[in-house]
PDB file of C-alpha atoms in Angstrom:
ATOM      1  CA  MET U 733      30.220  -9.349   2.600  1.00  0.00           C
ATOM      2  CA  LEU U 734      27.580  -7.109   1.674  1.00  0.00           C
ATOM      3  CA  SER U 735      28.834  -5.389  -1.263  1.00  0.00           C
ATOM      4  CA  LYS U 736      28.790  -0.998  -1.996  1.00  0.00           C
ATOM      5  CA  LYS U 737      25.861  -1.959  -4.418  1.00  0.00           C
ATOM      6  CA  THR U 738      23.985  -3.062  -1.701  1.00  0.00           C
ATOM      7  CA  LYS U 739      25.007  -0.923   1.278  1.00  0.00           C
ATOM      8  CA  TYR U 740      24.921   2.009  -1.206  1.00  0.00           C
ATOM      9  CA  GLY U 741      21.190   1.254  -2.388  1.00  0.00           C
ATOM     10  CA  LEU U 742      19.957   0.640   1.156  1.00  0.00           C
ATOM     11  CA  LYS U 743      21.429   3.826   1.768  1.00  0.00           C
ATOM     12  CA  ALA U 744      20.058   6.026  -0.678  1.00  0.00           C
ATOM     13  CA  LEU U 745      16.416   3.891  -0.608  1.00  0.00           C
ATOM     14  CA  SER U 746      16.536   5.215   2.613  1.00  0.00           C
ATOM     15  CA  PHE U 747      17.214   8.651   1.755  1.00  0.00           C
ATOM     16  CA  LEU U 748      14.245   9.222  -0.012  1.00  0.00           C
ATOM     17  CA  ALA U 749      12.053   7.249   2.385  1.00  0.00           C
ATOM     18  CA  SER U 750      12.913   9.874   5.017  1.00  0.00           C
ATOM     19  CA  GLN U 751      12.042  13.279   2.280  1.00  0.00           C
ATOM     20  CA  LYS U 752       8.425  14.641   3.972  1.00  0.00           C
ATOM     21  CA  ASP U 753       7.289  16.173   0.729  1.00  0.00           C
ATOM     22  CA  LYS U 754       8.279  12.759  -1.642  1.00  0.00           C
ATOM     23  CA  LYS U 755       9.103  15.164  -4.439  1.00  0.00           C
ATOM     24  CA  PRO U 756      11.709  13.847  -6.904  1.00  0.00           C
ATOM     25  CA  VAL U 757      15.879  13.982  -5.423  1.00  0.00           C
ATOM     26  CA  GLN U 758      18.210  14.758  -7.529  1.00  0.00           C
ATOM     27  CA  ILE U 759      21.255  11.972  -7.755  1.00  0.00           C
ATOM     28  CA  ALA U 760      23.492  15.017  -6.817  1.00  0.00           C
ATOM     29  CA  GLU U 761      21.520  15.776  -3.618  1.00  0.00           C
ATOM     30  CA  ILE U 762      21.521  12.081  -2.900  1.00  0.00           C
ATOM     31  CA  ALA U 763      25.684  11.297  -3.268  1.00  0.00           C
ATOM     32  CA  SER U 764      26.259  14.204  -1.585  1.00  0.00           C
ATOM     33  CA  HIS U 765      24.159  13.388   1.602  1.00  0.00           C
ATOM     34  CA  GLU U 766      25.302  10.099   1.797  1.00  0.00           C
ATOM     35  CA  ASN U 767      29.053  10.256   0.633  1.00  0.00           C
ATOM     36  CA  ILE U 768      28.427   8.027  -2.386  1.00  0.00           C
ATOM     37  CA  SER U 769      30.441   8.421  -5.925  1.00  0.00           C
ATOM     38  CA  GLN U 770      27.543  10.190  -8.210  1.00  0.00           C
ATOM     39  CA  LYS U 771      28.901   8.013 -10.955  1.00  0.00           C
ATOM     40  CA  PHE U 772      28.068   4.685  -9.228  1.00  0.00           C
ATOM     41  CA  LEU U 773      24.552   5.378  -7.397  1.00  0.00           C
ATOM     42  CA  GLU U 774      23.387   6.574 -11.075  1.00  0.00           C
ATOM     43  CA  SER U 775      23.660   2.743 -11.985  1.00  0.00           C
ATOM     44  CA  ILE U 776      22.404   1.553  -8.712  1.00  0.00           C
ATOM     45  CA  LEU U 777      19.015   3.679  -9.372  1.00  0.00           C
ATOM     46  CA  LEU U 778      18.810   2.880 -12.948  1.00  0.00           C
ATOM     47  CA  SER U 779      18.791  -0.873 -11.411  1.00  0.00           C
ATOM     48  CA  LEU U 780      16.509   0.142  -8.470  1.00  0.00           C
ATOM     49  CA  ARG U 781      14.387   1.867 -11.010  1.00  0.00           C
ATOM     50  CA  LYS U 782      13.960  -0.873 -13.791  1.00  0.00           C
ATOM     51  CA  THR U 783      12.711  -3.330 -10.848  1.00  0.00           C
ATOM     52  CA  GLY U 784      10.488  -1.081 -10.151  1.00  0.00           C
ATOM     53  CA  PHE U 785      11.245   0.123  -6.725  1.00  0.00           C
ATOM     54  CA  LEU U 786      11.937   3.909  -7.948  1.00  0.00           C
ATOM     55  CA  GLY U 787      10.364   6.481 -10.404  1.00  0.00           C
ATOM     56  CA  SER U 788      12.428   9.379 -12.354  1.00  0.00           C
ATOM     57  CA  LYS U 789      11.464  12.876 -13.376  1.00  0.00           C
ATOM     58  CA  LYS U 790      13.629  14.342 -15.750  1.00  0.00           C
ATOM     59  CA  GLY U 791      13.809  18.245 -16.388  1.00  0.00           C
ATOM     60  CA  LYS U 792      13.576  20.844 -13.818  1.00  0.00           C
ATOM     61  CA  GLY U 793      12.751  19.313 -10.214  1.00  0.00           C
ATOM     62  CA  GLY U 794      13.025  15.992 -11.201  1.00  0.00           C
ATOM     63  CA  GLY U 795      15.160  12.914  -9.637  1.00  0.00           C
ATOM     64  CA  TYR U 796      14.691  10.038  -8.425  1.00  0.00           C
ATOM     65  CA  TYR U 797      11.356   8.872  -5.930  1.00  0.00           C
ATOM     66  CA  LEU U 798       9.433   6.136  -4.077  1.00  0.00           C
ATOM     67  CA  LEU U 799       6.964   3.928  -5.938  1.00  0.00           C
ATOM     68  CA  LYS U 800       5.682   2.546  -3.019  1.00  0.00           C
ATOM     69  CA  ASN U 801       5.557   3.701   0.404  1.00  0.00           C
ATOM     70  CA  ALA U 802       8.529   2.148   2.519  1.00  0.00           C
ATOM     71  CA  ASP U 803       6.381   0.110   4.951  1.00  0.00           C
ATOM     72  CA  GLU U 804       5.330  -1.563   1.541  1.00  0.00           C
ATOM     73  CA  ILE U 805       9.070  -2.108   0.504  1.00  0.00           C
ATOM     74  CA  LEU U 806       9.798  -5.595   1.859  1.00  0.00           C
ATOM     75  CA  MET U 807      14.044  -6.007   2.108  1.00  0.00           C
ATOM     76  CA  THR U 808      13.484  -9.284   1.241  1.00  0.00           C
ATOM     77  CA  ASP U 809      12.774  -7.650  -2.583  1.00  0.00           C
ATOM     78  CA  VAL U 810      15.620  -4.828  -2.290  1.00  0.00           C
ATOM     79  CA  MET U 811      18.528  -7.689  -0.899  1.00  0.00           C
ATOM     80  CA  ARG U 812      17.967  -9.816  -4.173  1.00  0.00           C
ATOM     81  CA  VAL U 813      17.511  -7.025  -6.749  1.00  0.00           C
ATOM     82  CA  LEU U 814      20.963  -5.878  -5.262  1.00  0.00           C
ATOM     83  CA  GLU U 815      22.383  -8.296  -3.661  1.00  0.00           C
ATOM     84  CA  GLY U 816      21.532 -11.284  -5.676  1.00  0.00           C
ATOM     85  CA  PRO U 817      20.667 -14.893  -4.164  1.00  0.00           C
ATOM     86  CA  ILE U 818      20.212 -14.317  -0.742  1.00  0.00           C
ATOM     87  CA  ALA U 819      22.299 -18.255   0.052  1.00  0.00           C
ATOM     88  CA  MET U 820      25.438 -17.715   0.237  1.00  0.00           C
ATOM     89  CA  VAL U 821      26.010 -21.181  -1.408  1.00  0.00           C
ATOM     90  CA  PRO U 822      23.484 -22.114  -4.649  1.00  0.00           C
ATOM     91  CA  CYS U 823      22.568 -25.316  -3.129  1.00  0.00           C
ATOM     92  CA  VAL U 824      20.475 -23.913  -0.459  1.00  0.00           C
ATOM     93  CA  SER U 825      18.945 -21.256  -2.424  1.00  0.00           C
ATOM     94  CA  LEU U 826      15.445 -21.105  -2.927  1.00  0.00           C
ATOM     95  CA  ASN U 827      15.304 -19.364  -6.355  1.00  0.00           C
ATOM     96  CA  PHE U 828      18.623 -20.036  -7.722  1.00  0.00           C
ATOM     97  CA  TYR U 829      19.111 -23.558  -6.434  1.00  0.00           C
ATOM     98  CA  GLU U 830      22.108 -25.270  -8.357  1.00  0.00           C
ATOM     99  CA  LYS U 831      23.432 -28.875  -6.919  1.00  0.00           C
ATOM    100  CA  CYS U 832      27.007 -28.462  -6.112  1.00  0.00           C
ATOM    101  CA  ASP U 833      29.449 -30.094  -8.330  1.00  0.00           C
ATOM    102  CA  ASP U 834      31.542 -31.471  -5.952  1.00  0.00           C
ATOM    103  CA  CYS U 835      29.194 -32.278  -3.076  1.00  0.00           C
ATOM    104  CA  PRO U 836      27.525 -36.497  -3.908  1.00  0.00           C
ATOM    105  CA  ASP U 837      24.823 -36.326  -1.473  1.00  0.00           C
ATOM    106  CA  GLU U 838      23.487 -32.498   0.074  1.00  0.00           C
ATOM    107  CA  ASN U 839      21.912 -35.038   2.844  1.00  0.00           C
ATOM    108  CA  THR U 840      25.111 -35.268   4.703  1.00  0.00           C
ATOM    109  CA  CYS U 841      26.912 -32.254   3.676  1.00  0.00           C
ATOM    110  CA  ALA U 842      28.365 -30.014   6.929  1.00  0.00           C
ATOM    111  CA  VAL U 843      28.550 -26.795   4.777  1.00  0.00           C
ATOM    112  CA  ASN U 844      24.561 -27.792   3.348  1.00  0.00           C
ATOM    113  CA  LYS U 845      23.893 -28.007   7.036  1.00  0.00           C
ATOM    114  CA  LEU U 846      25.075 -25.014   8.251  1.00  0.00           C
ATOM    115  CA  MET U 847      24.047 -22.441   4.987  1.00  0.00           C
ATOM    116  CA  LEU U 848      20.313 -23.396   5.379  1.00  0.00           C
ATOM    117  CA  LYS U 849      20.554 -22.163   8.612  1.00  0.00           C
ATOM    118  CA  VAL U 850      22.566 -19.158   7.824  1.00  0.00           C
ATOM    119  CA  ARG U 851      19.883 -18.570   4.723  1.00  0.00           C
ATOM    120  CA  ASP U 852      17.001 -18.949   7.086  1.00  0.00           C
ATOM    121  CA  ALA U 853      18.513 -16.480   9.851  1.00  0.00           C
ATOM    122  CA  ASN U 854      18.659 -14.293   7.257  1.00  0.00           C
ATOM    123  CA  LEU U 855      15.888 -14.432   5.402  1.00  0.00           C
ATOM    124  CA  SER U 856      13.872 -13.908   8.923  1.00  0.00           C
ATOM    125  CA  VAL U 857      15.421 -10.812   8.901  1.00  0.00           C
ATOM    126  CA  TYR U 858      15.099  -9.767   5.511  1.00  0.00           C
ATOM    127  CA  ARG U 859      10.937 -10.386   5.563  1.00  0.00           C
ATOM    128  CA  HIS U 860      10.348  -8.489   9.056  1.00  0.00           C
ATOM    129  CA  ASN U 861      11.934  -5.609   8.017  1.00  0.00           C
ATOM    130  CA  THR U 862      10.688  -3.079   5.334  1.00  0.00           C
ATOM    131  CA  LEU U 863      12.380   0.314   3.760  1.00  0.00           C
ATOM    132  CA  ALA U 864      10.254   2.010   6.861  1.00  0.00           C
ATOM    133  CA  ASP U 865      11.685  -0.056   9.381  1.00  0.00           C
ATOM    134  CA  LEU U 866      15.689   1.643   8.214  1.00  0.00           C
ATOM    135  CA  ILE U 867      14.520   5.461   8.688  1.00  0.00           C
ATOM    136  CA  ILE U 868      16.095   7.219  11.637  1.00  0.00           C
ATOM    137  CA  THR U 869      13.990   8.844  12.666  1.00  0.00           C
TER     138      THR U 869
END
């Protein structure tokens, strides 16, 4: 299940991407428009800033803004920052692989086979979508 952090992060990024003038947007405006707790949104936007998706400007006219064009922001990158590993179990993760303690042989594990398919399907969707694809016009 998608975490609220990821859901709200996607909503906030989409809101910023939909801004015509690309000027910084205050947290309060994003929170109000997307119906997100401002305090929770602050921590989400901070992590997106620290990982290079957003820039911020302090003072009058300040707020958050995208550092790249929306069509350059891949959903694989966003999902990994907000949600963590894309794989549902560590034994099929591409970036965070770990052998499962309770599994003697991944090659004969039914769960492993299914989770490989789920991972690949999710990756296909994320790799073929950018932030620009989420914007409703």
